[in-house]
Coordinates of C-alpha atoms in Angstrom, one line a residue:
M512 CA -9.2 -14.7 32.8
T513 CA -6.7 -12.9 30.3
K514 CA -5.6 -15.0 27.5
W515 CA -1.6 -14.6 26.6
M516 CA 0.2 -14.7 23.4
R517 CA 3.5 -14.9 22.0
E518 CA 5.1 -11.8 20.0
W519 CA 8.5 -11.0 18.2
S520 CA 9.1 -7.4 18.3
I521 CA 12.1 -4.9 18.8
D522 CA 12.6 -2.3 21.1
A523 CA 15.0 -0.3 18.7
I524 CA 16.0 -0.5 15.3
G525 CA 18.0 -3.2 14.0
P526 CA 17.5 -7.4 13.9
Q527 CA 20.2 -8.3 17.1
N528 CA 17.2 -6.8 19.0
L529 CA 14.4 -9.0 18.0
K530 CA 13.1 -11.2 21.4
I531 CA 10.4 -13.1 21.8
A532 CA 7.8 -11.1 24.4
E533 CA 4.2 -12.0 25.8
R534 CA 1.1 -9.8 26.2
P535 CA -2.3 -10.4 26.5
V536 CA -4.5 -11.6 23.1
P537 CA -6.0 -8.4 21.9
D538 CA -9.8 -7.5 22.0
I539 CA -12.0 -6.6 19.1
G540 CA -14.1 -4.2 18.3
D541 CA -17.2 -4.3 16.5
R542 CA -15.9 -4.6 12.8
D543 CA -13.0 -6.6 14.3
V544 CA -11.7 -10.0 13.5
L545 CA -9.6 -12.2 16.0
V546 CA -7.0 -14.4 13.6
R547 CA -5.0 -16.7 15.0
T548 CA -1.9 -17.1 13.0
T549 CA -0.8 -20.0 11.2
A550 CA 2.1 -19.3 9.0
V551 CA 3.8 -16.1 8.2
S552 CA 6.1 -15.5 5.2
L553 CA 9.0 -12.9 4.8
N554 CA 9.4 -10.5 2.5
Y555 CA 13.1 -8.5 1.9
R556 CA 11.2 -5.4 2.9
D557 CA 10.8 -6.9 6.3
K558 CA 14.5 -7.0 6.2
L559 CA 15.1 -3.3 5.5
M560 CA 12.2 -2.2 8.2
L561 CA 14.1 -4.0 10.9
E562 CA 17.7 -2.7 9.6
T563 CA 16.3 0.4 8.6
A564 CA 12.9 1.2 9.4
M565 CA 12.5 3.1 5.9
G566 CA 12.4 6.0 6.6
L567 CA 9.1 5.6 9.2
D568 CA 8.3 6.8 12.2
L569 CA 8.1 3.5 14.2
D570 CA 6.1 3.0 17.4
F571 CA 8.1 1.0 19.9
P572 CA 7.7 -2.3 20.6
F573 CA 7.6 -2.8 16.5
V574 CA 6.4 -6.0 15.6
P575 CA 7.8 -7.3 12.3
A576 CA 6.2 -8.7 8.9
S577 CA 3.1 -8.1 7.0
D578 CA 2.1 -11.8 5.2
M579 CA 0.2 -14.3 7.5
S580 CA -2.1 -16.7 6.8
G581 CA -4.7 -17.7 9.9
V582 CA -7.7 -19.2 11.1
V583 CA -10.8 -16.8 12.7
E584 CA -11.1 -17.4 16.4
N585 CA -13.8 -14.3 16.6
V586 CA -15.3 -11.9 15.4
G587 CA -17.1 -8.5 16.4
K588 CA -21.1 -8.4 15.9
G589 CA -20.5 -6.2 12.7
V590 CA -18.5 -8.2 11.1
T591 CA -19.8 -9.9 8.0
R592 CA -17.4 -11.8 5.7
F593 CA -16.2 -14.2 7.8
R594 CA -17.3 -16.2 10.2
P595 CA -14.7 -18.5 13.2
G596 CA -13.0 -21.4 11.7
G597 CA -12.6 -19.6 8.1
R598 CA -8.9 -19.5 6.9
V599 CA -7.9 -16.2 5.6
I600 CA -4.5 -13.8 4.6
S601 CA -3.3 -10.4 5.5
T602 CA -3.9 -7.6 2.8
F603 CA -0.3 -6.1 2.4
H604 CA -2.0 -2.4 2.2
P605 CA -5.0 -2.3 5.0
G606 CA -8.1 0.3 3.0
W607 CA -6.3 0.0 0.0
L608 CA -9.7 -2.4 -1.7
D609 CA -9.5 -1.2 -5.5
G610 CA -9.1 1.5 -8.2
L611 CA -6.4 4.4 -6.9
R612 CA -4.5 3.5 -3.9
P613 CA -5.1 6.1 -1.4
G614 CA -2.6 9.6 -0.9
S615 CA -2.2 12.0 -3.3
G616 CA 1.3 12.6 -5.6
R617 CA 2.7 14.8 -2.4
A618 CA 2.3 12.2 -0.3
P619 CA 1.3 9.0 -2.1
S620 CA 0.4 6.4 0.8
Y621 CA 2.3 3.7 2.7
A622 CA 0.2 2.6 5.2
T623 CA 1.2 -1.2 5.3
L624 CA 1.4 -4.0 7.8
G625 CA 4.7 -4.3 9.6
G626 CA 5.0 -0.5 9.1
V627 CA 2.8 2.0 10.0
H628 CA 0.4 -0.5 11.1
P629 CA 1.2 -3.0 13.1
G630 CA 2.8 -6.6 12.1
V631 CA 2.1 -10.1 12.2
M632 CA 4.8 -12.1 14.1
S633 CA 2.0 -12.6 16.6
E634 CA -0.1 -16.0 17.7
Y635 CA -3.2 -13.6 17.4
V636 CA -3.2 -10.3 15.7
A637 CA -6.9 -8.3 15.8
F638 CA -7.4 -6.5 12.3
P639 CA -10.5 -5.0 11.0
E640 CA -12.3 -7.2 8.7
D641 CA -11.5 -5.4 5.7
W642 CA -7.9 -6.4 6.2
F643 CA -8.2 -10.0 5.2
V644 CA -8.7 -12.2 2.7
A645 CA -10.7 -15.8 2.2
A646 CA -7.2 -18.1 2.0
P647 CA -7.0 -20.5 -1.1
K648 CA -8.8 -23.8 -0.7
S649 CA -5.9 -25.4 -2.6
L650 CA -3.1 -24.2 -0.5
D651 CA -1.6 -25.1 3.2
A652 CA -0.9 -22.5 5.4
A653 CA 2.5 -21.9 5.2
E654 CA 1.6 -21.7 1.0
A655 CA -0.9 -19.3 1.6
S656 CA 0.7 -16.9 3.8
T657 CA 3.3 -16.4 0.5
L658 CA 0.3 -14.5 -1.6
P659 CA -0.3 -11.1 -0.2
C660 CA 2.9 -9.7 -1.0
A661 CA 5.2 -11.7 -3.2
G662 CA 2.6 -13.2 -4.9
L663 CA 0.4 -10.2 -5.5
T664 CA 3.4 -8.2 -6.7
A665 CA 3.9 -10.7 -9.6
W666 CA 0.1 -10.6 -10.3
F667 CA -0.2 -7.0 -10.4
A668 CA 2.7 -6.1 -12.8
L669 CA 1.7 -8.9 -14.9
M670 CA -2.0 -9.4 -15.2
E671 CA -3.6 -6.3 -13.3
K672 CA -1.3 -3.6 -15.2
G673 CA 0.5 -5.4 -17.6
R674 CA -2.6 -7.3 -19.2
L675 CA -0.5 -10.7 -19.9
R676 CA -1.1 -12.1 -23.5
P677 CA -0.1 -16.2 -24.0
G678 CA 2.9 -15.5 -26.1
D679 CA 4.3 -12.7 -24.5
R680 CA 8.3 -12.6 -23.8
V681 CA 8.8 -12.5 -20.2
V682 CA 12.2 -12.0 -18.3
V683 CA 12.3 -12.2 -14.4
Q684 CA 15.5 -11.1 -13.0
G685 CA 16.4 -13.8 -9.8
T686 CA 14.8 -16.5 -8.0
G687 CA 13.6 -14.8 -4.7
G688 CA 9.8 -14.9 -4.3
V689 CA 8.2 -12.4 -6.3
A690 CA 10.5 -13.9 -9.3
L691 CA 9.1 -17.4 -8.8
F692 CA 5.5 -16.2 -8.9
G693 CA 6.1 -14.4 -12.0
L694 CA 7.5 -17.3 -13.3
Q695 CA 4.6 -19.5 -12.8
I696 CA 1.9 -16.8 -13.2
A697 CA 3.3 -16.2 -16.9
K698 CA 3.7 -19.7 -18.0
A699 CA 0.5 -20.5 -16.3
N700 CA -0.9 -17.8 -19.3
G701 CA 1.0 -19.1 -21.8
A702 CA 4.0 -16.7 -21.8
E703 CA 7.7 -17.6 -22.9
V704 CA 9.6 -16.9 -19.8
I705 CA 13.5 -15.7 -19.3
V706 CA 14.7 -16.2 -15.9
T707 CA 18.1 -14.5 -15.2
S708 CA 20.6 -15.5 -12.2
G709 CA 23.8 -15.3 -11.2
S710 CA 23.4 -18.7 -9.6
Q711 CA 24.1 -21.9 -12.3
E712 CA 22.3 -24.2 -9.9
K713 CA 19.3 -22.0 -8.9
L714 CA 18.7 -21.8 -13.0
A715 CA 18.7 -25.3 -13.4
R716 CA 16.1 -25.1 -10.8
A717 CA 13.7 -22.4 -12.4
L718 CA 13.9 -24.3 -15.7
A719 CA 12.6 -27.4 -13.5
L720 CA 9.9 -25.2 -12.1
G721 CA 8.8 -24.3 -16.0
A722 CA 11.2 -21.6 -17.6
D723 CA 12.0 -21.6 -21.0
H724 CA 15.1 -20.2 -21.0
G725 CA 17.9 -19.6 -18.1
I726 CA 20.3 -16.7 -18.4
N727 CA 24.0 -16.6 -16.1
R728 CA 24.1 -12.8 -15.5
K729 CA 27.4 -13.4 -14.4
S730 CA 28.9 -15.5 -17.1
E731 CA 27.2 -13.7 -20.4
D732 CA 25.6 -10.1 -21.5
W733 CA 21.8 -10.5 -20.2
V734 CA 20.4 -8.1 -23.0
E735 CA 22.3 -9.8 -25.4
R736 CA 21.1 -12.9 -24.5
V737 CA 17.6 -11.8 -24.9
Y738 CA 17.9 -10.3 -28.2
E739 CA 19.2 -13.7 -29.3
L740 CA 16.3 -15.8 -27.8
T741 CA 13.6 -13.6 -28.9
A742 CA 15.1 -13.0 -32.5
D743 CA 15.8 -9.2 -31.7
H744 CA 12.2 -8.5 -30.4
G745 CA 13.0 -8.0 -26.9
A746 CA 11.2 -8.6 -23.6
D747 CA 7.5 -7.8 -23.5
H748 CA 7.3 -7.7 -19.7
I749 CA 10.4 -7.5 -17.4
L750 CA 10.5 -7.8 -13.3
E751 CA 12.8 -5.4 -12.5
I752 CA 14.3 -6.8 -9.2
A753 CA 17.7 -5.1 -8.9
G754 CA 16.5 -1.3 -9.4
G755 CA 19.5 1.1 -9.3
A756 CA 21.5 1.4 -12.0
G757 CA 20.5 -2.0 -13.4
L758 CA 17.2 -0.2 -15.0
G759 CA 19.6 0.7 -18.0
Q760 CA 20.1 -2.8 -18.7
S761 CA 16.2 -3.8 -19.0
L762 CA 15.5 -0.5 -21.1
R763 CA 18.1 -1.9 -23.1
A764 CA 16.6 -5.5 -23.0
V765 CA 12.2 -4.3 -23.2
A766 CA 10.9 -4.9 -26.7
A767 CA 9.1 -1.9 -28.3
D768 CA 6.3 -0.5 -26.4
G769 CA 6.8 -3.2 -23.8
R770 CA 6.5 -3.0 -19.8
I771 CA 9.1 -2.9 -17.3
S772 CA 8.2 -3.1 -13.8
V773 CA 9.8 -1.6 -11.0
I774 CA 9.9 -4.1 -8.1
G775 CA 13.0 -4.5 -6.2
V776 CA 15.8 -2.0 -4.6
L777 CA 18.8 -4.6 -4.6
E778 CA 21.3 -2.1 -6.3
G779 CA 20.0 1.0 -4.7
F780 CA 17.0 3.5 -4.0
E781 CA 18.4 5.5 -6.9
I782 CA 17.1 4.2 -10.7
S783 CA 19.0 5.6 -13.4
G784 CA 19.1 4.6 -17.1
P785 CA 19.6 6.0 -20.6
A786 CA 17.1 8.0 -22.1
A787 CA 17.2 7.0 -25.8
P788 CA 15.9 3.4 -25.4
L789 CA 13.1 4.9 -23.1
L790 CA 12.6 7.7 -25.8
L791 CA 12.7 5.5 -29.0
K792 CA 10.8 2.5 -27.7
S793 CA 8.1 4.2 -25.4
P794 CA 8.1 1.3 -23.0
V795 CA 5.7 1.5 -20.1
L796 CA 7.6 2.0 -16.9
Q797 CA 6.0 1.2 -14.1
G798 CA 6.4 1.0 -10.0
I799 CA 4.7 -1.6 -8.4
S800 CA 3.9 -1.1 -4.9
V801 CA 2.2 -4.8 -4.5
G802 CA -1.5 -4.2 -4.8
H803 CA -5.2 -4.0 -4.0
R804 CA -7.4 -6.2 -1.6
R805 CA -9.5 -6.9 -5.1
A806 CA -6.8 -8.0 -6.8
L807 CA -5.6 -10.3 -4.2
E808 CA -9.0 -11.9 -4.4
D809 CA -8.7 -12.0 -8.2
F810 CA -5.3 -13.9 -7.4
V811 CA -6.7 -16.5 -5.2
G812 CA -9.0 -17.4 -7.2
A813 CA -6.7 -18.3 -10.2
V814 CA -4.0 -20.2 -7.4
D815 CA -7.1 -22.6 -7.0
R816 CA -8.0 -22.4 -10.4
I817 CA -5.1 -23.4 -11.9
G818 CA -3.6 -25.2 -9.0
L819 CA -0.1 -23.2 -8.6
K820 CA 2.0 -23.8 -5.8
P821 CA 4.1 -21.5 -4.2
V822 CA 8.0 -22.1 -3.4
I823 CA 8.9 -22.3 -0.3
D824 CA 12.5 -22.9 0.3
K825 CA 12.3 -23.9 3.8
R826 CA 9.9 -23.6 6.8
Y827 CA 10.7 -22.5 9.9
T828 CA 9.0 -22.5 13.4
F829 CA 7.9 -19.7 15.5
A830 CA 10.9 -19.8 17.8
E831 CA 13.4 -20.3 14.7
F832 CA 12.7 -16.9 13.5
R833 CA 15.6 -15.3 13.8
E834 CA 17.2 -18.1 11.8
A835 CA 14.6 -17.5 9.4
F836 CA 15.9 -13.9 9.1
A837 CA 19.3 -15.1 8.6
H838 CA 17.9 -17.1 5.9
L839 CA 16.3 -14.2 4.1
D840 CA 19.5 -12.0 4.6
R841 CA 21.4 -14.6 2.8
G842 CA 19.3 -14.9 -0.2
S843 CA 16.7 -17.8 -1.2
F844 CA 15.1 -20.1 -3.8
G845 CA 11.0 -18.4 -3.2
K846 CA 10.0 -18.0 0.1
V847 CA 11.2 -18.4 3.6
V848 CA 8.0 -19.2 6.0
I849 CA 7.7 -19.3 9.9
E850 CA 5.1 -21.9 10.8
F851 CA 3.0 -21.3 14.4

C-alpha cells in the first residue's frame, strides 16, 4: 500500500505560489537513506531562492529549504553509515566531503539542497547516505536543524579557515543566524566579540548572550568605535554579512593581517571597497559558501563538547510555513525553525 506525505512547493517563482501538496513517500536505492523530517530551519538564501531562483534553472514543482534534522526510517542494503532510528542532519553541499570544493574556476559548483537538488520542506526525504551527518546528542530536533548552513558557515569562517585564537578580536555584523553562531563560537574559543546592529534591543540581547561590546551602527561610526575598543588594533576577524559597499567599512576596520569573511549579500551582490587598506594591511579576504561535510562533523562534535545552544527566535508548525517565511523576511534574532 502506498504511503503518502505532505510537502511545501512552488510551481512558479514567488513565495505567493507556496502550497502544500501530497505525493508518495520516495523509494530508496541501495545507498540511500529514508529520513522522516522532524525540523527545518530557514536561511536568507531560501528567501532569495523563492523570490528569484538565484539564476538557477529550477525543476518545478520546486521544494524549498536546505537545512533539516530527522530520524532515519529505512536504509538501502548498501548503506553503512546509518541505521533506522538514528538522528541525522542534512549537508548543504551534497558531495563536498572534504578539501577543495567541487567545480572549477570557470564553473564553481553550487549544487546544493533547495537549489539544484530538491529541498527539504517535506515530511520525508530520501537522499544518498553521504548527504547526511549524525545529529548532535545535546540538541533537540529544532536546534540541530540550524547547524548545516548558518552554524557551519560561522564555524568554517572562524575555525576551519580562520584558525581563530584566544584573544582575537572578532566583529560580527548583525544578529541573524550566522552572526549569533559566530558570536557563540568565538566566545567559546576565547575571543573578544564586538556585535554591530541597528537595533538597541537586539544589541542588549547579544550582550546577554555573551558579546563583549555592542555598537549601534545607526547612531555611531562602527569602524571608529572598533578602533576605540581595540586601542587602534582593529578586528582580527570580521564576519561581513552586509556585502555591497559595506565591504569598504570592513576594510577600514580590519586589523593588519586580519581576515574578512564575506558571507552575506544584504546590500547587494556587487561588493566594493577602497584599495588602500587592502594593500597596506594585507588582510585575507575570503568568501564563505558554507563548508564541507567533514567540517560539519567537526562542528557537531564541538557543539556537544562545549554545550553550544543555537538561538531560535521562534518555532512554527509545518502548516505555518508561510508565517515562518514572513518572519524570516522581517528579520530575526537567530533562527526561524519549522517543527514537524
